Short mmCIF file of C-alpha atoms in Angstrom, two decimals:
data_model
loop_
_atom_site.label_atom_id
_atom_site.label_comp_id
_atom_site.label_asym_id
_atom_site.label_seq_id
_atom_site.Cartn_x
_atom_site.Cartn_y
_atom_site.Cartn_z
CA UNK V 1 7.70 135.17 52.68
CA UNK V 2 11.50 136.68 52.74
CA UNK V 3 11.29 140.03 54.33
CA UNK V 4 13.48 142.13 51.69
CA UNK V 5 14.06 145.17 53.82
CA UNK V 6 15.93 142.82 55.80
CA UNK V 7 17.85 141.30 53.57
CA UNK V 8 18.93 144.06 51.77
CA UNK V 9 20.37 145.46 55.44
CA UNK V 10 22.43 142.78 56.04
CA UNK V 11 23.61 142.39 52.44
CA UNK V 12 23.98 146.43 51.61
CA UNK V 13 27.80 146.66 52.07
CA UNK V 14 28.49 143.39 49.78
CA UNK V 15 26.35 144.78 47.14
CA UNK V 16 27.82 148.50 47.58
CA UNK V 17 30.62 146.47 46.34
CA UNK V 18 29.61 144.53 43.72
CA UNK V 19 27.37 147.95 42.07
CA UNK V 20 30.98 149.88 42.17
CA UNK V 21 32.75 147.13 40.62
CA UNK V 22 30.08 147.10 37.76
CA UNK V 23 30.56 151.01 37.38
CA UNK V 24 34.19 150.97 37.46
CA UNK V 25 34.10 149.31 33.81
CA UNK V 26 33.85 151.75 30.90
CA UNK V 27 31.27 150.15 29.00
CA UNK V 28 31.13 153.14 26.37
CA UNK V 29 29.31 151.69 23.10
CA UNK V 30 29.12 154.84 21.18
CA UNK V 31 33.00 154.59 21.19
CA UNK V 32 34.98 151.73 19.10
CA UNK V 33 37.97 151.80 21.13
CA UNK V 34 35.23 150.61 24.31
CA UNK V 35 33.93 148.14 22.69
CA UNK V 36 36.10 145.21 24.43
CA UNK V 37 34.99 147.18 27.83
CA UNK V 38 31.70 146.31 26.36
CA UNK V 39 32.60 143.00 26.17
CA UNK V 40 33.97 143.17 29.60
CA UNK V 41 30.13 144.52 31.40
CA UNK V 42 28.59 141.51 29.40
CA UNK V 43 30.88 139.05 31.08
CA UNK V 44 30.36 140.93 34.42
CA UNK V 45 26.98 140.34 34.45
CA UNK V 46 27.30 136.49 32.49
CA UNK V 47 29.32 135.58 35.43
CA UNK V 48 26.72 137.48 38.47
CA UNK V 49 23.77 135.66 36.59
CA UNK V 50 26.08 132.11 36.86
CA UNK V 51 26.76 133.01 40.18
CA UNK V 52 22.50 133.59 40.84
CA UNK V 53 22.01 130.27 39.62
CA UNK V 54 20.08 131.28 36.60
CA UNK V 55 19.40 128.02 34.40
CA UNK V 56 20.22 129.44 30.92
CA UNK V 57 23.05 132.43 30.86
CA UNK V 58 24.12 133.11 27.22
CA UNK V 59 26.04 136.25 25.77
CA UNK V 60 24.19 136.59 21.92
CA UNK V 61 24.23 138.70 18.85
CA UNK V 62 27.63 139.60 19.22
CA UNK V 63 30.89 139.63 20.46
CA UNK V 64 31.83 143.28 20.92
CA UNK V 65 28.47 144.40 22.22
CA UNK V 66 26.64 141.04 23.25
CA UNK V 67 22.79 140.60 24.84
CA UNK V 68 22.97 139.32 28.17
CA UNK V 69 20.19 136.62 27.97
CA UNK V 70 19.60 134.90 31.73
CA UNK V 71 16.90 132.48 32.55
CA UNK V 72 15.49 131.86 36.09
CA UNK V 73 15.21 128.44 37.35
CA UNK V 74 11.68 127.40 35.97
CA UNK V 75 8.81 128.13 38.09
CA UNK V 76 5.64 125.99 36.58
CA UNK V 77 2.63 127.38 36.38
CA UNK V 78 3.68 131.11 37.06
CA UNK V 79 4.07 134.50 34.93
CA UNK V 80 6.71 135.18 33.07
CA UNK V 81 8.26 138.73 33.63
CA UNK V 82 11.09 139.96 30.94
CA UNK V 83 13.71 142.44 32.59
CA UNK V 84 15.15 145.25 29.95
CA UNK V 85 17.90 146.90 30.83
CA UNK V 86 21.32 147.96 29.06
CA UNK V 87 24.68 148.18 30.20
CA UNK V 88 26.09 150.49 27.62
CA UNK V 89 26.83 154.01 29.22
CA UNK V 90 26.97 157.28 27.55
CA UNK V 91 30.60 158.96 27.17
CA UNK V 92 31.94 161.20 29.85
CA UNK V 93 33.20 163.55 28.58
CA UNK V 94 33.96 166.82 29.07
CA UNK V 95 35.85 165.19 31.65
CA UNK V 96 37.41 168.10 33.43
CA UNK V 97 34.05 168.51 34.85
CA UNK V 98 33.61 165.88 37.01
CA UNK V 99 34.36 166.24 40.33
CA UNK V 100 35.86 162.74 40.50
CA UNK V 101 37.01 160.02 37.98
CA UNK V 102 34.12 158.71 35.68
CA UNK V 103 34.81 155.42 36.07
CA UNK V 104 35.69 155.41 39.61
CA UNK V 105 32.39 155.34 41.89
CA UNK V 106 32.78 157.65 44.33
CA UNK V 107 30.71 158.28 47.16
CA UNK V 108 30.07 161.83 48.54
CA UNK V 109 26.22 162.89 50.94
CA UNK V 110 24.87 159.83 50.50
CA UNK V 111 24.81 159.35 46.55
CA UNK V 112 27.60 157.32 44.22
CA UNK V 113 29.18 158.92 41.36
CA UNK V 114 29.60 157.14 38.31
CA UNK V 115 28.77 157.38 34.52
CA UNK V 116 25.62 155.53 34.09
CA UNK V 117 25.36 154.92 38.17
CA UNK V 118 21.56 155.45 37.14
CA UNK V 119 21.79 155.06 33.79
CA UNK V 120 21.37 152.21 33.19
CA UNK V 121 23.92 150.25 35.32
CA UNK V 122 22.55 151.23 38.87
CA UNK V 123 18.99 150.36 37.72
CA UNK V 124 19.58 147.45 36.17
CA UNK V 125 21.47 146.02 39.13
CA UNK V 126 18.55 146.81 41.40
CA UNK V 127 16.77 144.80 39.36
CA UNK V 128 19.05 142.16 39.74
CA UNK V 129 19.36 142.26 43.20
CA UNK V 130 15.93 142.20 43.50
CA UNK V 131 16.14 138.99 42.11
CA UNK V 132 18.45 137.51 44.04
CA UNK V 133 17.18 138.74 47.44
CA UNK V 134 13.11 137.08 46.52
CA UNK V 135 15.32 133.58 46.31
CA UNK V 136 17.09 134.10 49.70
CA UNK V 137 20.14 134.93 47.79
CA UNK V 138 20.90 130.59 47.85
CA UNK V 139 19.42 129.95 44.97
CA UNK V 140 15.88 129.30 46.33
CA UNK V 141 12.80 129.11 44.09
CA UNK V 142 12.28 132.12 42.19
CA UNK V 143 8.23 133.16 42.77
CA UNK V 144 7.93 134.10 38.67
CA UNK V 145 9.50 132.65 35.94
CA UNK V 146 12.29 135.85 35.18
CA UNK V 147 13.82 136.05 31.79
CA UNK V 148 16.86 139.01 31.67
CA UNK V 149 17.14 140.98 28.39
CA UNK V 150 20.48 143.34 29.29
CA UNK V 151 21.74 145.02 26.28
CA UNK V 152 24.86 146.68 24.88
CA UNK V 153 24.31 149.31 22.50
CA UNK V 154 21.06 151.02 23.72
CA UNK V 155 22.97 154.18 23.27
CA UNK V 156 23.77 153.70 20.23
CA UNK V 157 20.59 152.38 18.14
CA UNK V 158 20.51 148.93 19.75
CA UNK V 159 21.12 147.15 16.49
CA UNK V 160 22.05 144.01 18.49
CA UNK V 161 18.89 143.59 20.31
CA UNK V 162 16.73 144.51 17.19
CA UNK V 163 18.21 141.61 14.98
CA UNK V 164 18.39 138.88 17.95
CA UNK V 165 14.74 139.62 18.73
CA UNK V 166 13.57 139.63 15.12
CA UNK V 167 15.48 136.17 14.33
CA UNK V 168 14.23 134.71 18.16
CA UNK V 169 10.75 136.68 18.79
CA UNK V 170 9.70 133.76 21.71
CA UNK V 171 12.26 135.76 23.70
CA UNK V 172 9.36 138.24 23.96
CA UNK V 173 6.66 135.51 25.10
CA UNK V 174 5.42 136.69 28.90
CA UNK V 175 3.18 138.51 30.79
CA UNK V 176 5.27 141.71 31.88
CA UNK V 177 8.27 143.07 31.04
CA UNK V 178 10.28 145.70 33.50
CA UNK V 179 11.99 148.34 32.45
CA UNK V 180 13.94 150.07 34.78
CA UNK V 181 15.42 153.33 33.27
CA UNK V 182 13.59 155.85 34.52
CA UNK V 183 13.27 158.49 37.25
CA UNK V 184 10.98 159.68 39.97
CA UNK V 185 8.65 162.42 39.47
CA UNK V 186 10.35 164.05 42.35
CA UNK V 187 11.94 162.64 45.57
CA UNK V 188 8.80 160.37 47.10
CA UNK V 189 6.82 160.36 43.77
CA UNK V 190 7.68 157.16 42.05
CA UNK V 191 6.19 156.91 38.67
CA UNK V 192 5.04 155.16 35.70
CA UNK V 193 6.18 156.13 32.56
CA UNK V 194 3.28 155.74 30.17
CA UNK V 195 4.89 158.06 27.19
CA UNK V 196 8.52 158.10 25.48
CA UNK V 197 9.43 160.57 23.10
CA UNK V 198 10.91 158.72 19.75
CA UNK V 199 14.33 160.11 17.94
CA UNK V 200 15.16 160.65 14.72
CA UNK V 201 19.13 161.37 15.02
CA UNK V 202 20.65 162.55 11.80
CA UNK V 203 24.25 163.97 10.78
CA UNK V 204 24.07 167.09 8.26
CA UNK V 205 26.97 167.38 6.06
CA UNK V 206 27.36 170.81 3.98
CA UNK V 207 30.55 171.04 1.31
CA UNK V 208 30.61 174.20 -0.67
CA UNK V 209 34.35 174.11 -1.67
CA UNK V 210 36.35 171.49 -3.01
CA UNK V 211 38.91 172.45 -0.57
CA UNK V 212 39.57 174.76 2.41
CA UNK V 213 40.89 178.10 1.10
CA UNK V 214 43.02 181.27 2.74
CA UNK V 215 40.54 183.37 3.77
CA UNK V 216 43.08 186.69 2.77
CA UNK V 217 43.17 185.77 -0.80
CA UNK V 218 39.14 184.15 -1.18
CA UNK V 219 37.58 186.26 1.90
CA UNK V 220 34.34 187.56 0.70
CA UNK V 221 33.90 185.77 -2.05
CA UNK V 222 34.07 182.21 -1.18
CA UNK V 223 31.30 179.90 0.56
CA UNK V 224 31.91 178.94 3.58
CA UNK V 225 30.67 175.82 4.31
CA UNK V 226 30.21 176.04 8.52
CA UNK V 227 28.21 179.83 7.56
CA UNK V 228 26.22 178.17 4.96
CA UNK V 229 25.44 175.26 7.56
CA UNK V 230 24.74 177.78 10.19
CA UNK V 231 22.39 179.69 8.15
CA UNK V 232 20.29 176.30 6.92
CA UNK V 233 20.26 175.49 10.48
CA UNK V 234 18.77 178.82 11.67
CA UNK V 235 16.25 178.08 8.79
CA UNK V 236 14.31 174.56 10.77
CA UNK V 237 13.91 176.34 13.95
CA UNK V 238 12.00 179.98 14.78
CA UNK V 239 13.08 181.88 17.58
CA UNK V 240 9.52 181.24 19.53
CA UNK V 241 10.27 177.58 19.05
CA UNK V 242 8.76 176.18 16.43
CA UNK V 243 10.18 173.87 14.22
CA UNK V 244 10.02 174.92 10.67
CA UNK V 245 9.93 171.60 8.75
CA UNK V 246 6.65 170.94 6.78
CA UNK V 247 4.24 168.49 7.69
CA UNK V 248 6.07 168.02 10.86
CA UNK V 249 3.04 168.68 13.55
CA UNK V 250 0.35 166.88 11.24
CA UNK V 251 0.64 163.61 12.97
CA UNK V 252 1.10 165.15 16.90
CA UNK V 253 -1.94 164.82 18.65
CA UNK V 254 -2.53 166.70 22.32
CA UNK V 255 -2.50 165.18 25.36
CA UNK V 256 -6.06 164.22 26.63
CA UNK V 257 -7.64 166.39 28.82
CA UNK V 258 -7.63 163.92 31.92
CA UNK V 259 -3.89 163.39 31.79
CA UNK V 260 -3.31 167.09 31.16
CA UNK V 261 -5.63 168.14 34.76
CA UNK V 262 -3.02 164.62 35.93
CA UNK V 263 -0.14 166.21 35.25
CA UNK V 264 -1.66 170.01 36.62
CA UNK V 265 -2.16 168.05 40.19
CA UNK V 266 2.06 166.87 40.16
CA UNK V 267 4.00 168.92 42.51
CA UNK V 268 6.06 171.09 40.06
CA UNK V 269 7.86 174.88 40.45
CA UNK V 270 8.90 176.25 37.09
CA UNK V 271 11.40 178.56 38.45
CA UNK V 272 13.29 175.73 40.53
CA UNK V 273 12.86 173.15 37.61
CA UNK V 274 14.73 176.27 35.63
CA UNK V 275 17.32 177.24 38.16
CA UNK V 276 18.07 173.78 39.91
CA UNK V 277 17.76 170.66 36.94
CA UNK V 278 17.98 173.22 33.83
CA UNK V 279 20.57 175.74 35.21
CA UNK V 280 19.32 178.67 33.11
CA UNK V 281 18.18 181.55 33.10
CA UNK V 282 15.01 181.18 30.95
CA UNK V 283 13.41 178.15 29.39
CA UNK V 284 12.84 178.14 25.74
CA UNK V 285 10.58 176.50 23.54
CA UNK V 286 7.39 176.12 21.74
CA UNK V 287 5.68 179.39 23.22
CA UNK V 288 1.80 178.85 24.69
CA UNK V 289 2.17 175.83 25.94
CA UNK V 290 3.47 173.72 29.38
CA UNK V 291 6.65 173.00 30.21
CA UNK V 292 4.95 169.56 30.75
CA UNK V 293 3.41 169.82 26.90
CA UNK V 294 6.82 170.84 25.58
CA UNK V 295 8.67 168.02 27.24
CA UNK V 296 6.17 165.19 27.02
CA UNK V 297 3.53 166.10 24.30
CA UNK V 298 5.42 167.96 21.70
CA UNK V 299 8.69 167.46 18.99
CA UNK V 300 11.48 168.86 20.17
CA UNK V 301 14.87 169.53 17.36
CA UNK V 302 18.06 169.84 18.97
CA UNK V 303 21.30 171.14 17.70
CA UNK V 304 24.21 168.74 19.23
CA UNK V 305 27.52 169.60 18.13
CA UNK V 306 29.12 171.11 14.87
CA UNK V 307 32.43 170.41 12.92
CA UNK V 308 34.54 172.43 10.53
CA UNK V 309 36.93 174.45 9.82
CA UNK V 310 39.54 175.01 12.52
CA UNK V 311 39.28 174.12 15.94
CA UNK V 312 42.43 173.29 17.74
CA UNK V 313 44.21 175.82 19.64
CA UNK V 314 45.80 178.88 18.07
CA UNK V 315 44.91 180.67 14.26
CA UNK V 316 44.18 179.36 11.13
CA UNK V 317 42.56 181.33 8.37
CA UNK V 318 40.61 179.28 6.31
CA UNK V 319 37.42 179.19 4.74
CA UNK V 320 36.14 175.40 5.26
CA UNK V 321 34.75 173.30 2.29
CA UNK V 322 32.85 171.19 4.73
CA UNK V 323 30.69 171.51 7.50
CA UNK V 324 28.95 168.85 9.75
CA UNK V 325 25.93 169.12 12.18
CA UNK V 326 24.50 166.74 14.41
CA UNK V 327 20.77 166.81 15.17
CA UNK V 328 17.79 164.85 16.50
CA UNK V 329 14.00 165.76 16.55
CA UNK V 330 12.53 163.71 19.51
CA UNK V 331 8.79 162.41 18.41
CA UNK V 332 5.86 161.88 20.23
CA UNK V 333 2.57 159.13 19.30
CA UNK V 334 1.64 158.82 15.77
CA UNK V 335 4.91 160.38 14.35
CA UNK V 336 6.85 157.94 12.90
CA UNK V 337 10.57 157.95 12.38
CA UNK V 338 10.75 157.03 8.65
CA UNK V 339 7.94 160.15 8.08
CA UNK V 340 10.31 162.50 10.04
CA UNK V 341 13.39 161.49 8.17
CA UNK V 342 11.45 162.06 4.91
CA UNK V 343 10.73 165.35 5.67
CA UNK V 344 13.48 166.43 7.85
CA UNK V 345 15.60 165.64 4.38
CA UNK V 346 12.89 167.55 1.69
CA UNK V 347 13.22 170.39 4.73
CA UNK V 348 16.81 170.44 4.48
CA UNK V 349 17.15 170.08 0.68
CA UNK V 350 14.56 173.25 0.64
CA UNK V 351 16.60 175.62 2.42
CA UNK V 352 20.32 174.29 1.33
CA UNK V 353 21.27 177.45 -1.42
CA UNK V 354 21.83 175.93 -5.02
CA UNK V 355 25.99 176.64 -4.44
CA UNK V 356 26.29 174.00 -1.93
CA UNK V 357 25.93 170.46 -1.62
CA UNK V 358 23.65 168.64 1.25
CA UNK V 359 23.48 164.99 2.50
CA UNK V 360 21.33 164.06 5.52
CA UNK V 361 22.40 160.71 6.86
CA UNK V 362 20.16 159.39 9.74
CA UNK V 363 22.32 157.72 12.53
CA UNK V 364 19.40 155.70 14.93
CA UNK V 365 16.27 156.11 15.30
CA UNK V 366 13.26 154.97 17.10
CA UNK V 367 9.36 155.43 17.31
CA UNK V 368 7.74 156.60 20.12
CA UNK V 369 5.84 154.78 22.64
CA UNK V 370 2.52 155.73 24.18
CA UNK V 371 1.08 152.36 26.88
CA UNK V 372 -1.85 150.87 28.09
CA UNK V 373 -1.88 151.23 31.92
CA UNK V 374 -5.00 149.04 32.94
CA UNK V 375 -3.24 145.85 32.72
CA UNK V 376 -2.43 143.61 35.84
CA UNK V 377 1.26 144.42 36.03
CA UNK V 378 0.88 148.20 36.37
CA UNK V 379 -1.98 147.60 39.61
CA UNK V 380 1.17 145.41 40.94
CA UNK V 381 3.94 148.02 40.80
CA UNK V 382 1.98 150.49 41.99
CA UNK V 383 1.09 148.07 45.17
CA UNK V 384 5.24 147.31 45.59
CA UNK V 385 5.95 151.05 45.32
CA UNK V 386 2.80 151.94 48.49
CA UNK V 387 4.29 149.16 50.70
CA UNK V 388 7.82 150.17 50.08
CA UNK V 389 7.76 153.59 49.36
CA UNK V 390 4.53 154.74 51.08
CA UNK V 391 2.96 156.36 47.90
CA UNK V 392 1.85 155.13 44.64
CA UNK V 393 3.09 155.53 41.37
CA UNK V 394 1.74 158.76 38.81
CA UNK V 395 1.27 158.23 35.69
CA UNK V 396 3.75 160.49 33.55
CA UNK V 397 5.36 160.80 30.01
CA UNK V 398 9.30 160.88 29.19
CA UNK V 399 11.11 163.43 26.82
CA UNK V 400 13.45 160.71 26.37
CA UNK V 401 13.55 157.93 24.14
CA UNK V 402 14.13 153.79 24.50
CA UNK V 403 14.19 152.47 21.17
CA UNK V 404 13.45 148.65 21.64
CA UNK V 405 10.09 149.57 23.59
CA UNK V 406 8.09 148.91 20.76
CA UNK V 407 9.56 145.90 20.07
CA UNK V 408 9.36 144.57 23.67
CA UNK V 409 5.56 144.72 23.66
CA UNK V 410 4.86 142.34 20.59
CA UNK V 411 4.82 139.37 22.08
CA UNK V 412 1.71 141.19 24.05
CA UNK V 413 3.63 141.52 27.87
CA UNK V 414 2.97 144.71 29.66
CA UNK V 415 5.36 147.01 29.57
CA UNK V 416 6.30 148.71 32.80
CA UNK V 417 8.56 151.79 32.65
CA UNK V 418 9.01 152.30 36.74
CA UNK V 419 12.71 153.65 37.52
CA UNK V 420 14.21 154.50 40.67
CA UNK V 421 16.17 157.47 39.32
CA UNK V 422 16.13 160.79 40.69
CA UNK V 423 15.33 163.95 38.58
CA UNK V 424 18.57 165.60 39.43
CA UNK V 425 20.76 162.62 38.80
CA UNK V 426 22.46 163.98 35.60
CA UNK V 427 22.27 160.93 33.41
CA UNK V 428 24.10 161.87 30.27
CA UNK V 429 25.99 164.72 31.83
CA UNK V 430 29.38 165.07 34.08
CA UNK V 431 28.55 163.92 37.82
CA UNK V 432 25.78 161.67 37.29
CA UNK V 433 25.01 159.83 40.06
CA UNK V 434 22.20 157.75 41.95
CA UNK V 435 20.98 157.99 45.24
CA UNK V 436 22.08 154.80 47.47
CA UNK V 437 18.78 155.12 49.39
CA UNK V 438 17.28 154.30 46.07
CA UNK V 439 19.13 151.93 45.00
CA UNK V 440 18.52 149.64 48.16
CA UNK V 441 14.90 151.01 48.08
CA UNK V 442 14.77 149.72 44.11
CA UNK V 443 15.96 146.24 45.56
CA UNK V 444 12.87 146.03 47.74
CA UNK V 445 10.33 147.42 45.02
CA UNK V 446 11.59 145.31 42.22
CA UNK V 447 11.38 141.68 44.57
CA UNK V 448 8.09 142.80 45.91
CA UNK V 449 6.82 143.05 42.29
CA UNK V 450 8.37 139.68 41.37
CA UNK V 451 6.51 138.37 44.67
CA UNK V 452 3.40 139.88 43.59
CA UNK V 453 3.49 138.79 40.01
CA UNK V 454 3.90 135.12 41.31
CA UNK V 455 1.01 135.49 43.39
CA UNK V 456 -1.21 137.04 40.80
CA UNK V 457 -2.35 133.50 38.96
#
């Protein structure tokens, strides 16, 4: 059997390489003008999959914002493991807070800086080196059958993926599939993710005016739409936390009470989870209950940005006729996201005053995801992570959200959510990064699971 840990030694500063050159590209899908940098990661990893030899290597769904379909050579009689992954990034700005360029991978103590250097690009390509390094990196046998599923738009609703795997569902025929977009628990705690959150991201629009007006001459008389928006926002949300939109918390069940004493016996500090990932100075939220509960257990509504008005430097007196919010309630099991759009808009419509107009316009969406962790694959990346890693993997839930997850269990795989992230690696925020020890750790996990899966007949 190859011995990995070798293999990724003598092959680290190639694949340094390669992982920067992936980064470098600005594959933001969220943005039109990046869409033929989208195009550009797609062919990036069309070409590294041609390069590994992979029988079947097709860009599909689209030509802005393509799946990256790759088939190993076939390997009779063995499991078939699906790889998820997505090479869309998030946006980087506010730039001017970055300590270097976005999309120019930097290296500084032993970590690489980069937007999406863990999500997803870094992960993915651990993945994928993973896969090269259990064939010898020549093209040797591969010990599973491995079928690559590497989207483009998993920021942004994955509309691609949805509609390719509704039209071709046998893409979803195996026995596992991998998903590697996740963190650690904490430095030496790899985990399972056995819980994500689902989204229901909407844009509310309020016009009160049929145009702007001078606020001198119309000042205290005239709605304004961004205080009338501000005021029906203030409305969903009480100051202890709770979210004020009926029938909201019918469907949200508690935790059990075994994974609730699980999640008691992680290693976890409140105060340095507030001061060192948070960076406040108090946590807020749905009072009485966990930080753990409030993360993983319970709907959360954010506030994400506003619009109206006047914004660019300088004065303007106006009253504004419109005003735009941008929101998302994250979801846990049993809520659904066509439920939570219903009554996020009958919540809205309630508290809009009768001057003003109100549209709610949901943007993506996605159902949450609770998993079955008895299966075969799970007792198989737990074994990878002891023998690479030294300890097991915990079972924990995400606050975060992959939409295609329910999808990618239909065809009845097991889905694995095991990432080799790091809690403090700032994925959607300026200087994320990923921790090179992980990544060349990730290489060794991910090809000792392959192994393992082709053993386990």
């Amino acid at each position: 059997m190859l011995d990995l840990k070798a293999y990724v030694v003598a092959e680290q500063s190639r694949m340094l390489d390669e992982l920067k050159e992936f980064l470098s590209i600005p594959s933001v899908s969220t943005t039109p003008e990046r869409a033929h940098d989208c195009q550009r990661a797609a062919q990036w990893l069309r070409n590294h999959f041609q390069h590994l030899g992979c029988e079947q290597v097709e860009l599909l769904g689209s030509e802005t914002h393509p799946v990256v379909y790759a088939e190993s050579q076939s390997a009779p009689d063995r499991p078939t493991v699906i790889v998820y992954g997505h090479y869309d990034v998030q946006p980087a700005d506010p730039l001017d807070l970055w300590e270097s360029p976005p999309f120019e991978p930097t290296e500084r103590n032993g970590n690489l800086y980069a937007r999406g250097a863990t999500d997803d690009k870094g992960q993915v390509f651990a993945v994928v080196k993973a896969f090269e390094a259990v064939r010898g990196g020549n093209g040797g046998p591969p010990p599973v059958n491995v079928r690559f599923l590497i989207e483009g738009q998993e920021e942004s609703g994955s509309g691609v993926l949805f509609q390719l795997l509704d039209e071709r569902p046998e893409l979803l025929r195996g026995d596992a599939v991998l998903i590697a977009d996740m963190p650690y628990y904490a430095p030496g705690w790899p985990a399972v993710e056995v819980g994500l959150r689902g989204l229901c991201y909407a844009e509310i629009t309020v016009r009160t005016l049929e145009g702007d007006l001078h606020s001198g001459l119309y000042g205290g008389v005239a709605p304004n739409a961004l205080e009338t928006l501000v005021q029906l926002l203030a409305k969903l949300k009480s100051p202890d936390g709770r979210i004020r939109i009926p029938g909201l918390y019918d469907a949200v069940e508690p935790p059990s009470q075994e994974e609730v004493d699980a999640w008691n016996e992680l290693p976890f500090d409140e105060d340095e989870f507030r001061e060192r990932e948070v960076g406040a100075k108090a946590l807020t939220g749905l009072t009485g209950h966990s930080v753990f509960e409030r993360v993983w257990a319970l709907p959360s509504f954010e506030i994400h940005g506003i619009v109206g008005g006047f914004t660019d430097t300088g004065a303007k007196t106006v009253i504004p006729a419109v005003a735009t919010a941008k929101v998302s309630l994250r979801l846990v099991p049993n809520q659904r996201v066509k439920a939570v759009e219903e009554q996020l808009q009958h919540a809205v419509r309630t508290a809009v005053p009768p001057h003003a107009e109100v549209t709610v316009r949901l943007l993506n969406g996605a159902d949450p995801v609770l998993v079955d962790v008895s299966s075969k694959p799970f007792s198989l990346i737990d074994q990878a992570f002891r023998e690479v890693e030294g300890r097991g993997v915990v079972p924990i839930r995400s606050g975060g959200s992959i939409p295609v997850v329910p999808v990618l269990g239909k065809g009845g795989a097991a889905v694995v959510l095991a990432g080799i992230g790091l809690p403090d690696d700032r994925l959607h925020a300026p200087n994320e990064k990923i921790n090179l020890n992980q990544v060349w750790k990730g290489v060794r996990v991910f090809g000792r699971f392959l192994q393992l899966m082709g053993e386990a007949q």
